[in-house]
Amino acid sequence: MDPSPAPGPTRVPTPTPTPTLASAEEHVPASIASLREHYCNLCAEKSQKINPFILNILQEVDEECKKGLEKGIILNIAGNNRLMPVQRVTGEDFWTLSRILKKNPYIIGLDVRYNLLSHVGAYYAAKLLEKQLNIIYLNLMFNDIGPDGGELIAKVLHNTTLKYLRMTGNKIENKGGMFFAAMLQVNSSLEKLDLGDCDLGMQSVIAFATVLTQNKAIRGINLNRPILYGEQEESTVHIGHMLKENHCLVELHVCKHDIKNYGIKQLCDALYLNTSLRYLDVSCNKITRDGMVYLADVLKSNTTLEIIDLSFNRIENAGASYLSESLTSHNRTLKVLSVVSNNIEGEGLVALSQSMKTNPTLTNIYVWGNKFDEATCMAYSDLIQMGRLQPDNTDVEPFVVDDHVYLAEVSNGLKKHYYWTPTYGEAYGHSSNAGFALVPIGHHL
């Protein structure tokens, strides 16, 4: 994970907005003082030290506003920003920030990832969501927010307009997870919820699966790396049942769920009936070649799945061959397949490359971390040279030494910008992040 810099405040792009994350078109009221001035006045009033990082960002936003504001602004105060000196935002800093944002309806999003908000910041974040109904995007990932802070935020979401919340990396544990699951029973605005690496327990994972059988608003959910005990794969049984009932969910991340072949069978059985899921992430599990029999069979009839991430499992040659057969002769909807680090040798990798020659829909394939031989290197080099596989759509690049072709790893992938943002350019473009580009559930995914 490379915490590369997050850009400063950004404007929501002008092209046609996606259906799930509309930009708020608000003009700045002339009566509102500049954000920088307001911030300085509040700090003086409360005898609080000015945070130069916040001051810098607010100055940039003020300059943006002077150019003429037509769309909502995402205020980006990410603590992993290397483009300028960073003094990380504390809970007390966030109180001041929330006071400013309450009176500025043209700010529709707030990114404060990698800061030091803790419980105090969670309290003021909840107060902000309660008062500022124009905010539709909030990124709180990795802010040392615990179960009690998670409870505060979950409870206020019962009645807000927020569409996308990232709590990634905050250890809200099973207690906090249960409050979020309860919130989804009544919330009808939230479209994407990211609770990856939050130390959820089995009880809260089951609660989410149960609630999502009824919730019709959530289109993307991340439940990566819960704390599970036992070998029964109980979570996949409940998630499988949810997928049979839910026809709104588009994106599902169940990385590090200890899924084995029985678990992938539960998910595959559900995918025969599910008509909405487009992005399935089952990376970092314990799925082997036998599990690929079920997935390959699903792909013969499923017409909605577009992205499958199988990275860091162990499907080997046999599993790759099962997938290749389905992709060659049957499936014409899958666009992206990742089999990174799956102990696949030349035979299986060549089979997958051959499927791209007959399948016009499959555009992205990620294979690094497997066992390349000369035939593999030639096969993927040929795909790239003939233009069938674009360089931005894979994680390997051919090079020649002494008339022999080899493959080098290149930095492209499904989740290139999942935890960080680039130093320049858009993090949501196809070349930057295939997952976000091909299954865009709103702009800030």
mmCIF file of N, CA, C and O in Angstrom, residues 7 18 29 62 70 87 93 148 158 189 239 273 279 309 373 410 413 420:
data_model
loop_
_atom_site.group_PDB
_atom_site.id
_atom_site.type_symbol
_atom_site.label_atom_id
_atom_site.label_comp_id
_atom_site.label_asym_id
_atom_site.label_seq_id
_atom_site.Cartn_x
_atom_site.Cartn_y
_atom_site.Cartn_z
ATOM 1 N N PRO A 7 -4.788 14.703 -4.129
ATOM 2 C CA PRO A 7 -4.806 16.059 -4.648
ATOM 3 C C PRO A 7 -5.591 16.989 -3.743
ATOM 4 O O PRO A 7 -6.332 16.557 -2.873
ATOM 5 N N THR A 18 -22.950 10.550 -13.216
ATOM 6 C CA THR A 18 -23.496 9.212 -13.081
ATOM 7 C C THR A 18 -24.812 9.282 -12.335
ATOM 8 O O THR A 18 -25.067 10.206 -11.570
ATOM 9 N N PRO A 29 -23.453 31.955 -1.963
ATOM 10 C CA PRO A 29 -24.110 33.176 -1.509
ATOM 11 C C PRO A 29 -23.076 34.268 -1.278
ATOM 12 O O PRO A 29 -22.035 34.035 -0.670
ATOM 13 N N ASP A 62 -11.169 28.816 -1.807
ATOM 14 C CA ASP A 62 -11.587 30.206 -2.011
ATOM 15 C C ASP A 62 -11.228 30.680 -3.413
ATOM 16 O O ASP A 62 -12.016 31.347 -4.085
ATOM 17 N N GLU A 70 -20.146 26.547 -10.149
ATOM 18 C CA GLU A 70 -21.409 26.054 -10.681
ATOM 19 C C GLU A 70 -21.740 24.667 -10.142
ATOM 20 O O GLU A 70 -22.896 24.260 -10.151
ATOM 21 N N GLN A 87 -0.063 18.876 8.370
ATOM 22 C CA GLN A 87 -0.240 18.744 9.819
ATOM 23 C C GLN A 87 -1.586 18.074 10.002
ATOM 24 O O GLN A 87 -2.627 18.667 9.752
ATOM 25 N N ASP A 93 -9.615 20.080 15.459
ATOM 26 C CA ASP A 93 -9.581 20.759 14.157
ATOM 27 C C ASP A 93 -10.877 20.505 13.396
ATOM 28 O O ASP A 93 -11.409 21.390 12.719
ATOM 29 N N ASP A 148 -17.428 3.108 19.612
ATOM 30 C CA ASP A 148 -18.336 4.169 20.051
ATOM 31 C C ASP A 148 -18.485 5.254 18.981
ATOM 32 O O ASP A 148 -19.579 5.771 18.752
ATOM 33 N N HIS A 158 -29.459 7.372 10.074
ATOM 34 C CA HIS A 158 -30.858 6.958 9.945
ATOM 35 C C HIS A 158 -31.634 7.959 9.104
ATOM 36 O O HIS A 158 -32.617 7.608 8.464
ATOM 37 N N SER A 189 -30.976 6.316 1.558
ATOM 38 C CA SER A 189 -30.183 7.193 0.693
ATOM 39 C C SER A 189 -28.786 6.653 0.415
ATOM 40 O O SER A 189 -28.222 6.885 -0.656
ATOM 41 N N ILE A 239 -24.311 -14.722 2.939
ATOM 42 C CA ILE A 239 -24.118 -13.812 1.808
ATOM 43 C C ILE A 239 -24.723 -14.414 0.544
ATOM 44 O O ILE A 239 -25.328 -13.715 -0.276
ATOM 45 N N LEU A 273 -29.237 -17.004 -9.823
ATOM 46 C CA LEU A 273 -30.503 -16.284 -9.646
ATOM 47 C C LEU A 273 -30.316 -14.772 -9.617
ATOM 48 O O LEU A 273 -31.246 -14.029 -9.922
ATOM 49 N N TYR A 279 -19.672 -6.701 -10.056
ATOM 50 C CA TYR A 279 -18.292 -6.713 -9.581
ATOM 51 C C TYR A 279 -18.220 -7.627 -8.363
ATOM 52 O O TYR A 279 -18.793 -7.319 -7.315
ATOM 53 N N ASP A 309 -12.504 -10.692 -9.324
ATOM 54 C CA ASP A 309 -11.172 -10.599 -8.755
ATOM 55 C C ASP A 309 -10.894 -11.850 -7.927
ATOM 56 O O ASP A 309 -11.432 -12.016 -6.831
ATOM 57 N N ASP A 373 6.437 -19.163 -18.058
ATOM 58 C CA ASP A 373 7.449 -19.838 -18.867
ATOM 59 C C ASP A 373 7.544 -19.101 -20.195
ATOM 60 O O ASP A 373 6.892 -18.072 -20.401
ATOM 61 N N VAL A 410 3.908 -4.260 -14.290
ATOM 62 C CA VAL A 410 3.628 -2.828 -14.384
ATOM 63 C C VAL A 410 2.505 -2.480 -13.416
ATOM 64 O O VAL A 410 1.692 -3.328 -13.048
ATOM 65 N N GLY A 413 -4.009 -2.079 -12.324
ATOM 66 C CA GLY A 413 -4.800 -3.111 -11.684
ATOM 67 C C GLY A 413 -6.194 -2.676 -11.343
ATOM 68 O O GLY A 413 -6.605 -1.555 -11.598
ATOM 69 N N TRP A 420 -5.157 4.860 -2.043
ATOM 70 C CA TRP A 420 -4.414 6.102 -2.231
ATOM 71 C C TRP A 420 -4.861 6.760 -3.517
ATOM 72 O O TRP A 420 -5.606 6.199 -4.297
#
